[in-house]
Coordinates of N, CA and C and ligand atoms in Angstrom, one line a residue:
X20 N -20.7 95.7 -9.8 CA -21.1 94.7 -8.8 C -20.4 93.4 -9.1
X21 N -19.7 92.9 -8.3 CA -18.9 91.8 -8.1 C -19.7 90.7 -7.4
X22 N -19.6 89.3 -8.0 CA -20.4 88.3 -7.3 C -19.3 87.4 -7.1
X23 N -19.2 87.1 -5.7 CA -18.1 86.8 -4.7 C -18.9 85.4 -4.0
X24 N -18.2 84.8 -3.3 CA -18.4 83.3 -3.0 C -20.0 83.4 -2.5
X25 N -20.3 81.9 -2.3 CA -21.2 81.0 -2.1 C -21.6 81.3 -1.0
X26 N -22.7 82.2 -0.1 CA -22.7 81.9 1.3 C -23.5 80.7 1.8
X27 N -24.7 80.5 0.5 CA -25.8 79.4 1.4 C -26.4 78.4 0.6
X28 N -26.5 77.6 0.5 CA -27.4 76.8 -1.0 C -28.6 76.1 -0.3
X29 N -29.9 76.3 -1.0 CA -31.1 75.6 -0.4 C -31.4 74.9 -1.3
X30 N -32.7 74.5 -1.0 CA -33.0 73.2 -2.3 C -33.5 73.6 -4.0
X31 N -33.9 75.4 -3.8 CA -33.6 75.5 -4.9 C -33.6 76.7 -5.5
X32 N -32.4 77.5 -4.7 CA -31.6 78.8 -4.6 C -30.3 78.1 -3.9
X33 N -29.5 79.0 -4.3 CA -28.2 79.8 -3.8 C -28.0 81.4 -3.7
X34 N -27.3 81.3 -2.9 CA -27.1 83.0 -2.2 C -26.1 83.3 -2.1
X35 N -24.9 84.1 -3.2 CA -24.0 84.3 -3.3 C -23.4 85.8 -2.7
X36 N -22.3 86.3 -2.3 CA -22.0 87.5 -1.6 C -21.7 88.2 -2.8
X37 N -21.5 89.5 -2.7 CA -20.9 90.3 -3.7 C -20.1 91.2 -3.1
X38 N -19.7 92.4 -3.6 CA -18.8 93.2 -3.1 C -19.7 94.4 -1.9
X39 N -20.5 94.1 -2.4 CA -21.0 95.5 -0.9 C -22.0 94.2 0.0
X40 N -21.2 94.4 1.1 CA -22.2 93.7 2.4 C -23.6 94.0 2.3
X41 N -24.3 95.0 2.1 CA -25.6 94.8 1.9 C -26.6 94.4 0.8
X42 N -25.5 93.5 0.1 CA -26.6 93.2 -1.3 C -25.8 91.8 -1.8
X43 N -27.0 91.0 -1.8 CA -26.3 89.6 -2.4 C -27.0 88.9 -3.4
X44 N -26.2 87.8 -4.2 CA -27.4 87.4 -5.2 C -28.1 86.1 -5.4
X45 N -29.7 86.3 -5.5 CA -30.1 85.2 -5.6 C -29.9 84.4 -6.7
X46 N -29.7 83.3 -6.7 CA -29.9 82.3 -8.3 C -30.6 81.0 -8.2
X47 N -31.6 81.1 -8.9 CA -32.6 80.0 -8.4 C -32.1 78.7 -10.0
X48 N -32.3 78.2 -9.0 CA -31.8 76.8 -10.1 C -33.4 76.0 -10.3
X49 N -33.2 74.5 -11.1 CA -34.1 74.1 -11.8 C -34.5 73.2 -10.6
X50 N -33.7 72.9 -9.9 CA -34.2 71.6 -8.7 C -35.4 71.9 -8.2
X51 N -36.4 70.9 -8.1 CA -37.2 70.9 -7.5 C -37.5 69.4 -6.4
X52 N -37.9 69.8 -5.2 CA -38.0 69.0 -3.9 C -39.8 69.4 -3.3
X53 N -40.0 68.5 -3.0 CA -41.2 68.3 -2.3 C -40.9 67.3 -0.8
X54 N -42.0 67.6 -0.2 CA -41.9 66.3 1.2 C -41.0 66.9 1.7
X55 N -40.6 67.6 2.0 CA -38.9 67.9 2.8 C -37.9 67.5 2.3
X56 N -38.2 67.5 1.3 CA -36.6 66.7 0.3 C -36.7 65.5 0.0
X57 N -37.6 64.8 0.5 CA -37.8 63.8 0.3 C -38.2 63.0 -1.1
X58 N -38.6 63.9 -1.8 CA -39.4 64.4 -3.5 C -37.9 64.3 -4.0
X59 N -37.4 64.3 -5.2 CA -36.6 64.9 -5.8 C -36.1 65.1 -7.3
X60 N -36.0 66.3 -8.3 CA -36.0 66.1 -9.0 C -36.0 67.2 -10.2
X61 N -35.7 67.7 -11.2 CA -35.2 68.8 -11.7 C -36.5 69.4 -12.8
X62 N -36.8 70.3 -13.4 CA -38.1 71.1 -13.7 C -37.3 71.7 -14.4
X63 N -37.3 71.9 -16.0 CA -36.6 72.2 -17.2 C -37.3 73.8 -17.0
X64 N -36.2 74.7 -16.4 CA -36.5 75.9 -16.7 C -36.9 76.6 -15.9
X65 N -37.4 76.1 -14.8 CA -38.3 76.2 -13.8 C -37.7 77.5 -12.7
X66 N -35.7 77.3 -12.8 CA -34.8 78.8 -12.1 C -35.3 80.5 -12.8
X67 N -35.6 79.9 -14.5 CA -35.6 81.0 -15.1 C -37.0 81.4 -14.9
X68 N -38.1 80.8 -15.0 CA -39.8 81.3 -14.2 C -39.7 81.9 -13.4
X69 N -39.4 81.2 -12.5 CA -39.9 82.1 -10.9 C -38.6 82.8 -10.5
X70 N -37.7 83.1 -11.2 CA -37.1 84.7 -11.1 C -37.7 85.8 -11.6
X71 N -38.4 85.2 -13.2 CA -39.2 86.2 -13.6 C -40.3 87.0 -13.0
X72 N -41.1 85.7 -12.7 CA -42.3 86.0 -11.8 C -42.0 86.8 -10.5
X73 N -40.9 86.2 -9.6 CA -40.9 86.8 -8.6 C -40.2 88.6 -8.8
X74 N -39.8 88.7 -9.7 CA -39.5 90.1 -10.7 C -40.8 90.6 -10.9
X75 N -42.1 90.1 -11.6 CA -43.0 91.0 -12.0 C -44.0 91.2 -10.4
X76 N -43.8 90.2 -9.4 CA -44.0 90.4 -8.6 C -43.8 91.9 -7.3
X77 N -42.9 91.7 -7.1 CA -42.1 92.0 -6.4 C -42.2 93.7 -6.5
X78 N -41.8 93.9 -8.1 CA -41.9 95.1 -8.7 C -43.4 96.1 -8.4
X79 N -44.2 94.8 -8.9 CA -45.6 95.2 -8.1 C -46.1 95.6 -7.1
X80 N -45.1 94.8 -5.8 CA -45.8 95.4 -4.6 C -44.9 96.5 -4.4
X81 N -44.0 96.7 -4.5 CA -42.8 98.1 -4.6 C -43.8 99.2 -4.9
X82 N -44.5 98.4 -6.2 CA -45.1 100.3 -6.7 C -46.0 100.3 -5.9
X83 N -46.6 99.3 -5.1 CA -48.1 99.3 -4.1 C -47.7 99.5 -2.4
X84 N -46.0 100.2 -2.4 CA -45.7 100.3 -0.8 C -45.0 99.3 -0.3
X85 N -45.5 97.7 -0.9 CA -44.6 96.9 -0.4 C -43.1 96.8 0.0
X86 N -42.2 96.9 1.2 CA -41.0 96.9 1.0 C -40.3 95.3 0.6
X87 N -39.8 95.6 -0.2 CA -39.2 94.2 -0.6 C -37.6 93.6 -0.7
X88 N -37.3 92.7 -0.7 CA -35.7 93.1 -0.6 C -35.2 93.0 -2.2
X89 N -35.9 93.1 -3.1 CA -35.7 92.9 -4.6 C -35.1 94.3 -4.9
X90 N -34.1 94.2 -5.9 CA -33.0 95.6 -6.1 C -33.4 95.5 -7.8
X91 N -32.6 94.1 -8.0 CA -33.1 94.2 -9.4 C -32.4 93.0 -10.3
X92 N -33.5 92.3 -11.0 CA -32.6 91.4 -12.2 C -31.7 91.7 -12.9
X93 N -30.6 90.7 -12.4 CA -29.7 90.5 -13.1 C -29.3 89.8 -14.5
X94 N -29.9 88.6 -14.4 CA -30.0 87.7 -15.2 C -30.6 86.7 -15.4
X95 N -30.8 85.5 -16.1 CA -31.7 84.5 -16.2 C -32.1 84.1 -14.9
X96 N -31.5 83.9 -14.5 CA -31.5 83.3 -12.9 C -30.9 83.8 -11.9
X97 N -30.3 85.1 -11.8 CA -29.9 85.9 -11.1 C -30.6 87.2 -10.3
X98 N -30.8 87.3 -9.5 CA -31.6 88.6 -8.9 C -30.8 89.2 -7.6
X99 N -30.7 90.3 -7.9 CA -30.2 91.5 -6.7 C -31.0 91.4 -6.0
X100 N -30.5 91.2 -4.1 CA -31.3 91.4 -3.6 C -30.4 92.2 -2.3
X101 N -31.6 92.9 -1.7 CA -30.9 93.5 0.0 C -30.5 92.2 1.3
X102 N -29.4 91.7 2.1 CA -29.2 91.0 2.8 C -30.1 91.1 3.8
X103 N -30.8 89.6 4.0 CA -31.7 90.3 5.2 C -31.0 89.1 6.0
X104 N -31.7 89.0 7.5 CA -31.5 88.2 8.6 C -33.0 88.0 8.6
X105 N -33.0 86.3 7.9 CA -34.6 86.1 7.9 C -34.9 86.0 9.2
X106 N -36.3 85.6 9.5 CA -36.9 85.7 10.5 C -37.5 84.0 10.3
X107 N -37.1 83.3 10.9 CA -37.7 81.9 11.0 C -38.8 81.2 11.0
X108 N -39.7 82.6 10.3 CA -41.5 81.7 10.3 C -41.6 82.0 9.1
X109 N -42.2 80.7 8.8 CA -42.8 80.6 7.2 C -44.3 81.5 7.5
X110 N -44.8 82.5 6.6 CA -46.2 82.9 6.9 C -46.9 82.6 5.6
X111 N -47.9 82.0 6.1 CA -48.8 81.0 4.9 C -50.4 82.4 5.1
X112 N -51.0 82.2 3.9 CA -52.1 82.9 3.7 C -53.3 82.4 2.7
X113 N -54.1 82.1 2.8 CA -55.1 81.0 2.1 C -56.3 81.5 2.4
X114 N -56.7 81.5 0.8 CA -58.1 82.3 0.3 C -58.8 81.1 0.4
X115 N -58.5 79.9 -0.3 CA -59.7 79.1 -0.5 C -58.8 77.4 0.1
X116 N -60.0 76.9 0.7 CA -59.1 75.6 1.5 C -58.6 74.6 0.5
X117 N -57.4 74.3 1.2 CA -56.3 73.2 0.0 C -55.4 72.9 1.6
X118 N -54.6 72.0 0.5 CA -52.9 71.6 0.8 C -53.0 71.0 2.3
X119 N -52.3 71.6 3.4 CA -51.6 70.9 4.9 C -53.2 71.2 5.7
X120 N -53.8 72.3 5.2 CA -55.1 72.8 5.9 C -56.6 72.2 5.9
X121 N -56.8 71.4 4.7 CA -57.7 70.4 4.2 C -57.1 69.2 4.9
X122 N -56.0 68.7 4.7 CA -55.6 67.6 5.4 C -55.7 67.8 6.8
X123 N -55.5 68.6 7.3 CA -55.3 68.9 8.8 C -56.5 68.9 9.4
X124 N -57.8 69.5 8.8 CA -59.3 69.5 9.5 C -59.9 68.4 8.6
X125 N -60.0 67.5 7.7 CA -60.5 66.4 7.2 C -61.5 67.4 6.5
X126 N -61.3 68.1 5.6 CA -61.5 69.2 4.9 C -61.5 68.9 3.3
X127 N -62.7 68.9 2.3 CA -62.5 68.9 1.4 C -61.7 69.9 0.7
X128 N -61.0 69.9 -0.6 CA -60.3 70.9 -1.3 C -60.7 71.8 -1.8
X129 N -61.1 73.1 -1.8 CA -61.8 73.8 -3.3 C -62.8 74.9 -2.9
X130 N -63.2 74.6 -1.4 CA -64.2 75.5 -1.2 C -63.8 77.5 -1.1
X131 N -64.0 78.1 -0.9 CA -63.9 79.7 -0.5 C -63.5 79.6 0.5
X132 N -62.8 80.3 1.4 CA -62.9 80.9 2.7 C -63.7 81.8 3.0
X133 N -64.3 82.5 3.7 CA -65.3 83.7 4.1 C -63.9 85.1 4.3
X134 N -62.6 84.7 4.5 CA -62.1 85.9 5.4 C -60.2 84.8 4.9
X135 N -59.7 85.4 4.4 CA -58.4 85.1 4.5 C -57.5 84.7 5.8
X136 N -57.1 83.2 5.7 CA -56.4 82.7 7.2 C -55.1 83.1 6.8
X137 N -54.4 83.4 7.9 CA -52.9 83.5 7.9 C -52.5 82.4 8.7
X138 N -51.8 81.7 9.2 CA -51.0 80.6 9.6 C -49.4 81.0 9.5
X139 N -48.8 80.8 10.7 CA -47.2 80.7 11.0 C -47.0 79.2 11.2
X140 N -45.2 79.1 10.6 CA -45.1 77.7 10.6 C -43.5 78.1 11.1
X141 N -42.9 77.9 11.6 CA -41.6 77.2 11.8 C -40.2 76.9 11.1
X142 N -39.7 77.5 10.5 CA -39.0 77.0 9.7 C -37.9 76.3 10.1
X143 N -38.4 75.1 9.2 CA -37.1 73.9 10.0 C -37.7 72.6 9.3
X144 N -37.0 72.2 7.9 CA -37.1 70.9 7.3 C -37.1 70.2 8.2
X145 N -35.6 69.9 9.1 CA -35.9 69.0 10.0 C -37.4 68.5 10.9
X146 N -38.2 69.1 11.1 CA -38.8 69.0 11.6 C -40.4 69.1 10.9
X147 N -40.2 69.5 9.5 CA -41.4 69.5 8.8 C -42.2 70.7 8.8
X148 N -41.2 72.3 9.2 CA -41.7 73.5 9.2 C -43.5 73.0 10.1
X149 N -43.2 72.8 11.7 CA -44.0 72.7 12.1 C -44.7 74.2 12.4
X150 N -46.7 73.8 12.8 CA -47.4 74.8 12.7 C -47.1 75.0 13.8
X151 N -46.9 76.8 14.1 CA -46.8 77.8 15.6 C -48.0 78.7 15.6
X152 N -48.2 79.2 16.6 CA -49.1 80.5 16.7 C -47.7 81.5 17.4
X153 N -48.3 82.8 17.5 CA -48.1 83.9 17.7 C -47.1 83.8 19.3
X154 N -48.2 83.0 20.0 CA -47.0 83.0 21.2 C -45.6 81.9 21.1
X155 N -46.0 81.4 20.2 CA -44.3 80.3 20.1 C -43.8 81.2 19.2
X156 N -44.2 82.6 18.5 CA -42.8 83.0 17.8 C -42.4 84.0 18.9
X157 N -43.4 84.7 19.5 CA -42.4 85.5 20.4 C -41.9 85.4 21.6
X158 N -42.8 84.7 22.4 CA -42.1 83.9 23.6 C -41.1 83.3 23.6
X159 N -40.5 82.1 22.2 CA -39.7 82.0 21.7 C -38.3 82.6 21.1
X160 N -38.7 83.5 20.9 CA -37.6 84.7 20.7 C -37.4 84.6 18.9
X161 N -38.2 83.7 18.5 CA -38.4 83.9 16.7 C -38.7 85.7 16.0
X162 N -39.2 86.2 16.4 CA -39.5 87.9 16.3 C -40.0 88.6 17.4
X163 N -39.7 89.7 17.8 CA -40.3 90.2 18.5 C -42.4 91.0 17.9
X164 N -43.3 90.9 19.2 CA -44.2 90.9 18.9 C -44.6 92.1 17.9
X165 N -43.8 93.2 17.8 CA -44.5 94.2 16.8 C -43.5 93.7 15.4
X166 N -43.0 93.1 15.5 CA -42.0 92.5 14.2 C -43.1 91.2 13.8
X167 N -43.9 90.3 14.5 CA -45.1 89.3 13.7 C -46.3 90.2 13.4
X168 N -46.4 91.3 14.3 CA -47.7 92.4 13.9 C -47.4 92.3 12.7
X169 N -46.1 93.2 12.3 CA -45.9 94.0 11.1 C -45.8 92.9 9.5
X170 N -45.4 91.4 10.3 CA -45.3 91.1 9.3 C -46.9 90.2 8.9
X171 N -48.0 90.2 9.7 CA -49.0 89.4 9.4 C -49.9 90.6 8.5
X172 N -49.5 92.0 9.2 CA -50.3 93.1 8.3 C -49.3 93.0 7.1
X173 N -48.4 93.0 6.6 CA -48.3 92.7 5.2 C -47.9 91.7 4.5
X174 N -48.8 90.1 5.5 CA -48.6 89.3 4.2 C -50.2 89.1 4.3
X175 N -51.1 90.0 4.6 CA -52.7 90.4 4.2 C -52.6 91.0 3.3
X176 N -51.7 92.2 3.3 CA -52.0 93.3 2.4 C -50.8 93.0 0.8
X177 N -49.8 91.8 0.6 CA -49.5 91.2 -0.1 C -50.8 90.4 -1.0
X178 N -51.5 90.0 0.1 CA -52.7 89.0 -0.5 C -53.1 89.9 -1.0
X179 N -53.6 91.0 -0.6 CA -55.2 91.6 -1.4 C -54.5 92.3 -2.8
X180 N -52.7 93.0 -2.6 CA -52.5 92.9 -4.1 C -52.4 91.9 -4.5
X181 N -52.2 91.0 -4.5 CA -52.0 89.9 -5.7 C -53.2 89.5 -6.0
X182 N -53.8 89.1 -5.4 CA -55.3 88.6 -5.8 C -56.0 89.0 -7.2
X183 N -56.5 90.4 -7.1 CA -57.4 91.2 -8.1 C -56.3 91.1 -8.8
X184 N -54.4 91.1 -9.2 CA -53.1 91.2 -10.1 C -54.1 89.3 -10.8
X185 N -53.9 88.7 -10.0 CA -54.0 87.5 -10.7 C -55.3 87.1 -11.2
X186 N -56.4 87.3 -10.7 CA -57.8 87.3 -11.4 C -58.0 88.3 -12.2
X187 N -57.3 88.8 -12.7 CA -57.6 89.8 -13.7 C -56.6 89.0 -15.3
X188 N -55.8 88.2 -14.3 CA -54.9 87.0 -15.9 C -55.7 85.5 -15.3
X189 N -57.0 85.8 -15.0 CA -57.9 84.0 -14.5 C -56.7 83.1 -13.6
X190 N -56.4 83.8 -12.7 CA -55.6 83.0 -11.9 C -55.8 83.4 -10.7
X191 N -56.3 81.6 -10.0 CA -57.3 82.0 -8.5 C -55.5 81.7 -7.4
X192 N -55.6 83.2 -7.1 CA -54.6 82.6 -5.9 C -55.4 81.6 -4.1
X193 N -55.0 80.6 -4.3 CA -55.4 79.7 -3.6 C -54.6 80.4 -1.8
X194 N -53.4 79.8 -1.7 CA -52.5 80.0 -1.0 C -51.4 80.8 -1.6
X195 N -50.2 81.0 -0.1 CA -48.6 81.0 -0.5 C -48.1 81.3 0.8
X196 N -46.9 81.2 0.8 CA -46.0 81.3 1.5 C -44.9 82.2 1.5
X197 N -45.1 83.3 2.3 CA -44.0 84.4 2.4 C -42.9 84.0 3.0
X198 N -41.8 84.9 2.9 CA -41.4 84.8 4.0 C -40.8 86.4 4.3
X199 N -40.2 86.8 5.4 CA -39.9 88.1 5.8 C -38.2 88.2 6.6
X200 N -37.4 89.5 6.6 CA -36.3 89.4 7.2 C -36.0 90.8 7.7
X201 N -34.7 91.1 8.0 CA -34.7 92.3 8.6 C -33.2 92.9 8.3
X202 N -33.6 94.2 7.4 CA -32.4 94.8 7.0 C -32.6 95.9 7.8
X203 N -31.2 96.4 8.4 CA -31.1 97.9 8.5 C -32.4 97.8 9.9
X204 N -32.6 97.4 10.5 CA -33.9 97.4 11.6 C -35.3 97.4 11.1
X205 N -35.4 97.0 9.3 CA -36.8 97.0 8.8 C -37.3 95.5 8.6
X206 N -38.0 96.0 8.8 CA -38.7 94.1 7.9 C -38.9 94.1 6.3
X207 N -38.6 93.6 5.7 CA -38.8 93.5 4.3 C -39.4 92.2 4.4
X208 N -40.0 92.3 2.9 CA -40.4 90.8 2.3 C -39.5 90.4 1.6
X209 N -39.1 89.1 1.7 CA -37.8 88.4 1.1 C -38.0 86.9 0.2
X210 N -37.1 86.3 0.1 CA -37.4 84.8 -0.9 C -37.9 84.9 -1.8
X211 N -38.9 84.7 -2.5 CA -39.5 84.3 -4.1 C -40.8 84.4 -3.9
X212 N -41.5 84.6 -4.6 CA -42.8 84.8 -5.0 C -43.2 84.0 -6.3
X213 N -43.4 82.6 -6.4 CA -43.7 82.4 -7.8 C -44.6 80.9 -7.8
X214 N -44.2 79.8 -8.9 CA -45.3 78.8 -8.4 C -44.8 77.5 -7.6
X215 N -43.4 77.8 -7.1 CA -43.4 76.8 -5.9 C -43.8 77.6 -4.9
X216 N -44.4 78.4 -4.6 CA -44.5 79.0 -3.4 C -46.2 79.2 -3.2
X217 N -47.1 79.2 -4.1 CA -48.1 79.4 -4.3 C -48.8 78.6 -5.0
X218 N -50.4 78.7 -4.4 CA -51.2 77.8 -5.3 C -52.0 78.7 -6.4
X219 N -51.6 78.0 -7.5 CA -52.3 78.6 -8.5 C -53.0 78.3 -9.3
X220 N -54.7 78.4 -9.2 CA -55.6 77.7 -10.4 C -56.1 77.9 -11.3
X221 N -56.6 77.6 -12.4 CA -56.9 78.1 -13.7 C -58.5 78.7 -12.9
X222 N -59.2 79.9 -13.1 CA -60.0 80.6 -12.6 C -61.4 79.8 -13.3
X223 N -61.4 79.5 -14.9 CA -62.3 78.8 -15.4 C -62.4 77.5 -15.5
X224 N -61.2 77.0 -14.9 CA -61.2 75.3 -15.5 C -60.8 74.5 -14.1
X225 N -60.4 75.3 -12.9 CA -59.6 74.7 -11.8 C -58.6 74.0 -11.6
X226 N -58.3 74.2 -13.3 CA -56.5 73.4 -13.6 C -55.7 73.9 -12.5
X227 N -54.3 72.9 -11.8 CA -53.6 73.8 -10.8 C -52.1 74.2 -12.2
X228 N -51.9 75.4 -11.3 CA -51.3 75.6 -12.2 C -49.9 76.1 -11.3
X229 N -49.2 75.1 -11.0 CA -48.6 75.2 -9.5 C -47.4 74.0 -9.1
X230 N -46.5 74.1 -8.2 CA -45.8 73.3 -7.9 C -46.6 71.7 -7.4
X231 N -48.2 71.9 -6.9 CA -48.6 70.4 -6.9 C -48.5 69.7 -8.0
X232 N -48.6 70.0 -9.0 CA -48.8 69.3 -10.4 C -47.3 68.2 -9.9
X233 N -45.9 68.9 -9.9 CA -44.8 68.4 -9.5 C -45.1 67.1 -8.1
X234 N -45.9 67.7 -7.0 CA -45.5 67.1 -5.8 C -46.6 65.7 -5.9
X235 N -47.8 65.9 -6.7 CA -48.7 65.0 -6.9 C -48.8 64.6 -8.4
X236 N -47.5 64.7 -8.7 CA -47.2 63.7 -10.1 C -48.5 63.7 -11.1
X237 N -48.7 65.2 -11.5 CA -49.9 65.2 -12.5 C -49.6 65.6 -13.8
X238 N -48.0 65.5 -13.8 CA -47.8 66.1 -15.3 C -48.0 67.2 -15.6
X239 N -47.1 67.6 -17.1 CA -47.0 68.7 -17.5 C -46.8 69.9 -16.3
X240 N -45.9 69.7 -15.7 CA -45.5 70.9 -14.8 C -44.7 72.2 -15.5
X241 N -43.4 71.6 -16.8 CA -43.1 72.7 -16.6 C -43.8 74.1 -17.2
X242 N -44.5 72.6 -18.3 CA -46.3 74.1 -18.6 C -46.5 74.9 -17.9
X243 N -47.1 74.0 -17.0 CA -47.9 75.2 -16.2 C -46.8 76.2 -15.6
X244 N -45.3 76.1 -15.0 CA -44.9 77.3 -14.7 C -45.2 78.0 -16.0
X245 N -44.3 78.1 -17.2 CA -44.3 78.7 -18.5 C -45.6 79.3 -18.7
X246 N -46.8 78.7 -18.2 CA -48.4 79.0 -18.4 C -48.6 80.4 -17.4
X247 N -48.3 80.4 -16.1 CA -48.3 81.1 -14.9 C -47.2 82.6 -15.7
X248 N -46.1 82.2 -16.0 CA -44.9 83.6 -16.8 C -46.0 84.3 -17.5
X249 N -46.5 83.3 -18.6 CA -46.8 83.8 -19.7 C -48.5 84.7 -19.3
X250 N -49.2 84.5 -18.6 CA -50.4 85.1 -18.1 C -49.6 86.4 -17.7
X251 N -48.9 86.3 -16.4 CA -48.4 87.7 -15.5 C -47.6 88.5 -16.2
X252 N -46.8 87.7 -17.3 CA -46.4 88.6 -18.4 C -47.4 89.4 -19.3
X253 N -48.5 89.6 -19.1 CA -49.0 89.5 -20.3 C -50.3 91.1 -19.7
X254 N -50.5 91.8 -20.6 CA -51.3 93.0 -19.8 C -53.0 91.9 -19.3
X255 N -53.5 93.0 -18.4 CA -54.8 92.3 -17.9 C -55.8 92.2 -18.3
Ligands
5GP308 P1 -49.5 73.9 2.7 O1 -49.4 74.3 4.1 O2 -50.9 73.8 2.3 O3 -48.7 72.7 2.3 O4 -48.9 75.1 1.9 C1 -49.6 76.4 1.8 C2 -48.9 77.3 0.7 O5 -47.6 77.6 1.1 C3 -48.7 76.6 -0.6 O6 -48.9 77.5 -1.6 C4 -47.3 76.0 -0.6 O7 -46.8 76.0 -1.9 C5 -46.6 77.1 0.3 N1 -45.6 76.5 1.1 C6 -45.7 76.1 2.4 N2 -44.6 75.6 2.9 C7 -43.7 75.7 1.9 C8 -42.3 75.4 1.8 O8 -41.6 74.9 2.7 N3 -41.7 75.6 0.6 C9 -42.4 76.2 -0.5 N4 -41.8 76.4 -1.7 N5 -43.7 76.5 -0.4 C10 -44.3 76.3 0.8

């Protein structure tokens, strides 16, 4: 496997080509951005976490059916992955009310949900990954309607594995954020799985243990990623 130029750099990944068209590599760096970039600022270690995580992840939904575009770690910060053509909606999924959703209904933080919400967003910093429903992705030409079917039935069925995976290491998955693309005419699940993407709280103490700590200046962030490895690393 040959790793060949630079195709794309985000705020905190790059996606490099390699020698076979169908496989490229991820490398997640330490940068960390909040606000739409507007945040800015580096998290000692934070590329080598959430490769791991999104490795013990990923691995996980594989053995549970999930198709994923994960091939296989490479290295600290390196991960094989299948080339996909993302699909332009961020899909959000939240067990218990927090974050853009509490703000948005004048909603306290913390409570349960009765029934897991999914929410589509937009993807487009510029614009603040505004919220869509189902007819602005397909009317729009963002996915076709059995391609948002397929992808809202598994980022449910993502939820319900991870959930009992993470309460079983006392870690309440709050929210996250998938995202999905399309190799070969499938949809896979693609991007990262780890704690910028997810909310994650201490089950007994309600510590977060999550990229807010970063975006709401509460310290000790890169703990808590290292805290989040070291749990999912660890048997249940
Ligand atoms: P909220 O809409 O409450 O800000 O985010 C809901 C969940 O999705 C959180 O776990 C949050 O970390 C994740 N999320 C939403 N948008 C983004 C994004 O643009 N980037 C990242 N890394 N995570 C996001």
């Amino acid at each position: 496997m040959e790793k060949r130029q630079l195709l794309y750099e985000g705020k905190a990944k790059q996606m490099f080509a390699t020698d076979d068209p169908d496989l490229v590599i991820q490398y997640f760096k330490d940068d960390a951005t909040a606000f739409d970039g507007t945040k800015k600022s580096t998290i000692a270690s934070k590329g080598v976490v959430n490769n791991a995580c999104t490795e013990i992840f990923f691995r996980l939904l594989e053995q549970d059916g999930v198709e994923t575009h994960f091939v296989e770690r490479l290295s600290d910060r390196e991960m094989l992955v299948k080339r996909l053509d993302i699909v332009p909606v961020e899909m959000i999924v939240r067990n218990v009310m927090a974050g853009s959703l509490a703000r948005r209904l004048g909603l306290d933080e913390g409570a349960p949900l009765s029934a897991p919400i999914v929410e589509y967003c937009y993807k487009s910093d510029a614009l603040h990954d505004p919220l869509i429903n189902r007819w602005h992705v397909t009317v729009l030409g963002f996915a076709k309607p059995e391609e948002i079917d397929a992808m809202t039935a598994l980022t449910l069925r993502v939820n319900e594995i991870l959930r009992p995976f993470l309460a079983a290491r006392k870690l309440l998955l709050v929210d996250m954020k998938l995202e999905f693309g399309r190799h070969h005419g499938r949809i896979l699940l693609g991007d990262e799985i780890c704690p910028d993407t997810c909310r994650f709280w201490d089950v007994d103490t309600g510590r977060k243990l999550d990229k807010d700590r970063f975006r709401h200046d509460l310290g000790d962030v890169a703990e808590a990623y290292h805290e989040v490895h070291r749990r999912l690393s660890s048997p249940a």
